[in-house]
Tab-separated table of C-alpha atoms in Angstrom:
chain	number	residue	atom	x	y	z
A	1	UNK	CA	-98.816	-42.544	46.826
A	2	UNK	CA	-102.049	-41.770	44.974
A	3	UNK	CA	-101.064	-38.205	44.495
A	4	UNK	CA	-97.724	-39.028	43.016
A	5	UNK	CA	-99.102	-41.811	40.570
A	6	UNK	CA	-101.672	-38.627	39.817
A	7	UNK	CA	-98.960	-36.243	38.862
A	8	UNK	CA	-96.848	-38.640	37.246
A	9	UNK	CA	-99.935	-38.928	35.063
A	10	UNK	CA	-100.642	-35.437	34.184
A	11	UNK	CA	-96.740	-35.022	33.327
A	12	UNK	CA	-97.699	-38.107	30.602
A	13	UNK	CA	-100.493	-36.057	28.924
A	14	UNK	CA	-98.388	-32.834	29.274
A	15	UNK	CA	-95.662	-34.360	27.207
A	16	UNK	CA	-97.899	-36.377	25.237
A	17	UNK	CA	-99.566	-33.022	23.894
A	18	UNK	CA	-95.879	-31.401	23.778
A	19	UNK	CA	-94.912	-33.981	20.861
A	20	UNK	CA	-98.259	-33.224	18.840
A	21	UNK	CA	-97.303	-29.278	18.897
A	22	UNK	CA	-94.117	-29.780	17.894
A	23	UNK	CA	-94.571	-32.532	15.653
A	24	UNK	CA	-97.183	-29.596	13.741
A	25	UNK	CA	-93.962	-27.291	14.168
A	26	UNK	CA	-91.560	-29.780	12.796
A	27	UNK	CA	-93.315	-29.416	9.234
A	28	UNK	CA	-90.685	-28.575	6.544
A	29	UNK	CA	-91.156	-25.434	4.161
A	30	UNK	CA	-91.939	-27.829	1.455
A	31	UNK	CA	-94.712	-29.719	3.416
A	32	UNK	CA	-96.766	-26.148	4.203
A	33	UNK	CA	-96.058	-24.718	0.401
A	34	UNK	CA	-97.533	-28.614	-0.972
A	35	UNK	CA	-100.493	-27.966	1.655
A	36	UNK	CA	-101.697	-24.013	-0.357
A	37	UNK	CA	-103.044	-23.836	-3.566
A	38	UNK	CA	-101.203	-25.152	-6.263
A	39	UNK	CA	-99.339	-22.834	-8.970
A	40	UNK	CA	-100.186	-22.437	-12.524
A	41	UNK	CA	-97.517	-23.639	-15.348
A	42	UNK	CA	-96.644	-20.468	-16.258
A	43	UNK	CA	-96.395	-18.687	-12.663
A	44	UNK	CA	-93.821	-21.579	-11.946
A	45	UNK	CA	-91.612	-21.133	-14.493
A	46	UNK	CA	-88.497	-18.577	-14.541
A	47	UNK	CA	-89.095	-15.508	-15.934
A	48	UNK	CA	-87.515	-15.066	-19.568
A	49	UNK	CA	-84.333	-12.625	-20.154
A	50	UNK	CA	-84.846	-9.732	-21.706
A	51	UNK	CA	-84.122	-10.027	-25.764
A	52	UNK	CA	-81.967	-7.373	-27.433
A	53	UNK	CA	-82.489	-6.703	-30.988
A	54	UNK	CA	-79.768	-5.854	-33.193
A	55	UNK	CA	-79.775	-3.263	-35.469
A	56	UNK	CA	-76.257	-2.971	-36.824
A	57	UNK	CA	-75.617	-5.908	-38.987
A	58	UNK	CA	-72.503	-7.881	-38.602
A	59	UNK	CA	-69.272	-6.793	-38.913
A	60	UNK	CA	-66.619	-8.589	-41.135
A	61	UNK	CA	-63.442	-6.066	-40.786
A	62	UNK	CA	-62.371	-7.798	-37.544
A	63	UNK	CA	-62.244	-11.137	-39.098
A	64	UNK	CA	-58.713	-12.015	-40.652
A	65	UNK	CA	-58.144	-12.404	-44.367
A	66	UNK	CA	-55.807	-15.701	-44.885
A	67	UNK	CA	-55.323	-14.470	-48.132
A	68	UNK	CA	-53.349	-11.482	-47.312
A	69	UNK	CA	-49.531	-10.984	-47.083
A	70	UNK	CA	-50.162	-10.000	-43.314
A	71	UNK	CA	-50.407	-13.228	-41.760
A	72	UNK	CA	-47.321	-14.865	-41.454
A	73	UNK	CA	-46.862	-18.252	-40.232
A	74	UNK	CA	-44.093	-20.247	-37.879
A	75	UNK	CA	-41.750	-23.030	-38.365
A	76	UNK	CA	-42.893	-26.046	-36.320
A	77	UNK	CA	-40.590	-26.168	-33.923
A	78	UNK	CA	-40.988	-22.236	-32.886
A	79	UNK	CA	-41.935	-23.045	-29.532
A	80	UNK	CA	-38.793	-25.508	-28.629
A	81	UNK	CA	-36.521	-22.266	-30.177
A	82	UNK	CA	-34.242	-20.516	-27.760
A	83	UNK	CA	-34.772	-16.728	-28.595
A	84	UNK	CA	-38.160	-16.724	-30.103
A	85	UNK	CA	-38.322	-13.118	-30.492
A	86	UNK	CA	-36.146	-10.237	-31.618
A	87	UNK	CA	-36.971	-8.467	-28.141
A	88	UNK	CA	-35.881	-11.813	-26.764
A	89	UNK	CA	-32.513	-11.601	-28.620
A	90	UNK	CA	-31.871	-7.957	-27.764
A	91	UNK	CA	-32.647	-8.320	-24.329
A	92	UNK	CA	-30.137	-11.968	-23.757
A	93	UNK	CA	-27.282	-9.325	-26.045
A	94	UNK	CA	-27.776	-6.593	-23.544
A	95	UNK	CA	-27.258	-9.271	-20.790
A	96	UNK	CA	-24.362	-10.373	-22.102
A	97	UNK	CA	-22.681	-7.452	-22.503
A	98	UNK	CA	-23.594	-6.343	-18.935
A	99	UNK	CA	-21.241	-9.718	-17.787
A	100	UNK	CA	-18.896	-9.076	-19.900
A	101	UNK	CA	-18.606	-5.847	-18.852
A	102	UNK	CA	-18.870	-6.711	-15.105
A	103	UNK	CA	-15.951	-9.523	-15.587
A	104	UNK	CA	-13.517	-6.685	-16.588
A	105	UNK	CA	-14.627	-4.804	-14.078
A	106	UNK	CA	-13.832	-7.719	-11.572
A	107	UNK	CA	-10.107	-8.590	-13.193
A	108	UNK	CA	-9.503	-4.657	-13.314
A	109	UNK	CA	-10.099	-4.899	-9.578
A	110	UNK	CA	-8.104	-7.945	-8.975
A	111	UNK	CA	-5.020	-6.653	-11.201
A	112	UNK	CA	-4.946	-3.506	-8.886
A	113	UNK	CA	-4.809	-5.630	-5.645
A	114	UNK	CA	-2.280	-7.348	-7.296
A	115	UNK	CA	0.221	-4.734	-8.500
A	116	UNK	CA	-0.389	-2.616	-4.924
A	117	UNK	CA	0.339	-5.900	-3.025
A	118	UNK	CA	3.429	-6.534	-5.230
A	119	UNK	CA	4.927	-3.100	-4.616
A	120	UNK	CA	4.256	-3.190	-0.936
A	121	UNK	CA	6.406	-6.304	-0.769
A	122	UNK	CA	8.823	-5.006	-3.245
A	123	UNK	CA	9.117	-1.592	-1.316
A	124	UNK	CA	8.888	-3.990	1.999
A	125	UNK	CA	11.683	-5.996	0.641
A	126	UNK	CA	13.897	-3.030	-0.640
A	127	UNK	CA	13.854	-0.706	3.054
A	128	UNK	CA	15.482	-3.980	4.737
A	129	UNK	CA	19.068	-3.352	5.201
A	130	UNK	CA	21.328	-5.934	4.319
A	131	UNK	CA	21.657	-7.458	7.782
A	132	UNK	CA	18.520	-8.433	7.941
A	133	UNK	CA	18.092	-9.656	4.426
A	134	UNK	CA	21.158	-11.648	4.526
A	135	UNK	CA	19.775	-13.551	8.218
A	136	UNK	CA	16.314	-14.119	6.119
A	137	UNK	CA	18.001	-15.501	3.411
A	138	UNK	CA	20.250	-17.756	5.648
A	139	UNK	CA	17.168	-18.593	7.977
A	140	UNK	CA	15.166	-19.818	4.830
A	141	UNK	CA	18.387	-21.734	3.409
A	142	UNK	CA	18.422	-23.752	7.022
A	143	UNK	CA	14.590	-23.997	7.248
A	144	UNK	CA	14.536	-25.573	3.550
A	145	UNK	CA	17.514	-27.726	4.463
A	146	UNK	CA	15.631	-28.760	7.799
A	147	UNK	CA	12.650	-29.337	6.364
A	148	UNK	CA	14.431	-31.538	3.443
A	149	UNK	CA	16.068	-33.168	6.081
A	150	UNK	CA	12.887	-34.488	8.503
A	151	UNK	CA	11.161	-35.760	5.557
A	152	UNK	CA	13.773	-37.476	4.117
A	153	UNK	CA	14.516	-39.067	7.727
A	154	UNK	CA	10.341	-39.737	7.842
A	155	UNK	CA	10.899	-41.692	4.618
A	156	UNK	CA	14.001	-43.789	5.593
A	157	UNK	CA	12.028	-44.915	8.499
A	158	UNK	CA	8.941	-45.752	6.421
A	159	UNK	CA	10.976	-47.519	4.282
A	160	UNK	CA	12.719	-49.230	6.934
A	161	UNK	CA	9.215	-50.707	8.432
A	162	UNK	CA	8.200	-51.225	4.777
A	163	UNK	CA	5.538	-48.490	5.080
A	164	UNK	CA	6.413	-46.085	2.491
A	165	UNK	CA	3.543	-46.259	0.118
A	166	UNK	CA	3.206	-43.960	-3.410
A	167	UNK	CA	1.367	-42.158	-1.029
A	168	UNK	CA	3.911	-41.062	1.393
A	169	UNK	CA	6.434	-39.836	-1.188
A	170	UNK	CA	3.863	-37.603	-3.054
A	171	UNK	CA	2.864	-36.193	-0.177
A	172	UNK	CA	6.541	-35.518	0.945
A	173	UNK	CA	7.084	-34.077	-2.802
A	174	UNK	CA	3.971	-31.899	-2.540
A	175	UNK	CA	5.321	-30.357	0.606
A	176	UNK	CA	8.417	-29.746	-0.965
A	177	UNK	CA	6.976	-28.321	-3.861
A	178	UNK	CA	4.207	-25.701	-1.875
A	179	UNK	CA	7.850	-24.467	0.253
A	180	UNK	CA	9.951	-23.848	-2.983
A	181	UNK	CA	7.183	-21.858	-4.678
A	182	UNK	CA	6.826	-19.945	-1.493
A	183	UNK	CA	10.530	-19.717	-1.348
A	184	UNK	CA	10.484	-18.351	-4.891
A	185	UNK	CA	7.960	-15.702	-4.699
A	186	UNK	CA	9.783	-13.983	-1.677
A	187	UNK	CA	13.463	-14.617	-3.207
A	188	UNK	CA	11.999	-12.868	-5.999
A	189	UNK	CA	10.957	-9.834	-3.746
A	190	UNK	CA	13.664	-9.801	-2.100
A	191	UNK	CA	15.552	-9.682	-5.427
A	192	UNK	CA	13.477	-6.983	-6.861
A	193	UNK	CA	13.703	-5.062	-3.679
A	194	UNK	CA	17.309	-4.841	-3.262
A	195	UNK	CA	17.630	-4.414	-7.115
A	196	UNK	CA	15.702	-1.147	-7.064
A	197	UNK	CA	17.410	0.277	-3.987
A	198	UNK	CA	20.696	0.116	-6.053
C-alpha cells in the first residue's frame, strides 16, 4: 500500500507543478506587453496623415447664382402632381395610344368572328331544303309550347300548395325569356338563309 500512497503522491506534485506552467502560459498579451519597458508619448500615439497643400485657390463657377434667370423654382405641391415631367407626359400619351390602339385591334378581331360565324349559319341555314326547315321550325314551335306548358303546370302546383313565391315566377319568366331570344336568333337565320337562296 506504501507504494501506491507513494505514487499517488508524486502524481500531486506532478500536477501541482503542471498548474504553475500553465498558469505562466495563461498570461494575456496585455499582461507580457505591461511587464517590457514602457512607451514614450509620442511612440504611442497614431501616426499623423499626410497633409496636402493646395495650390489652386477655390473655385466659385460651380456654385449656383440665385440671382440668375436659370434657376427656376416649383409649385408646392410638385411632388403630390401626377405627370411631373414632360417625359412623364409623353411617355403616359404614348401608352395610351398603344391601348387604344390595341382595343381596336381586339373589336376588329371580334367583329370578324362575328360576321364569319353569322354567314356560316346563314349559309348553314340557306343549304337546308325545305323539309327539313319546315320539321325545325315545327319541332321548335312544340318544344316552346312544351316548355310553356311544364312551367305553367310547375306554377299551378306551387300555387296550389301556396309555394309560388316572386321567386318562382321570375325564374319561370327568365327561362322563358333565355328560349325566345334563342328562338329569335335562329328564326332569324333561318329567315335570312332561305331569303338569300330565293
Amino acid at each position: 500500500m506504501r507504494g501506491n500512497a507513494a505514487i499517488h503522491d508524486n502524481s500531486d506534485v506532478t500536477e501541482r507543478d503542471d498548474l504553475a506552467s500553465m498558469e505562466t502560459i495563461l498570461l494575456s498579451y496585455a499582461d507580457i506587453a505591461a511587464s517590457g519597458p514602457k512607451q514614450t508619448p509620442e511612440e504611442a500615439a497614431a501616426p499623423q496623415p499626410p497633409q496636402l497643400e493646395s495650390t489652386a485657390s477655390a473655385s466659385t463657377s460651380s456654385l449656383v447664382d440665385v440671382d440668375t434667370p436659370s434657376v427656376r423654382t416649383v409649385p408646392s405641391d410638385y411632388a403630390e402632381q401626377d405627370i411631373q415631367t414632360e417625359t412623364q407626359a409623353a411617355r403616359r400619351d404614348r401608352e395610351e395610344e398603344q391601348l387604344r390602339a390595341e382595343a381596336d385591334l381586339a373589336k376588329k378581331k371580334a367583329s370578324n368572328k362575328a360576321r364569319k360565324a353569322d354567314s356560316f349559319l346563314t349559309k348553314w341555314f340557306g343549304e337546308m331544303n325545305d323539309g327539313a326547315s319546315t320539321a325545325l321550325v315545327i319541332s321548335n314551335l312544340v318544344g316552346v309550347v312544351g316548355l310553356s306548358g311544364f312551367l305553367g303546370y310547375k306554377a299551378w302546383d306551387l300555387h296550389a300548395r301556396d309555394r309560388l313565391s316572386w321567386q318562382s315566377v321570375g325564374l319561370g319568366l327568365g327561362i322563358m325569356g333565355a328560349v325566345g331570344a334563342v328562338e329569335g336568333v335562329f328564326g332569324r337565320y333561318l329567315y335570312k338563309g332561305k331569303k338569300s337562296q330565293s
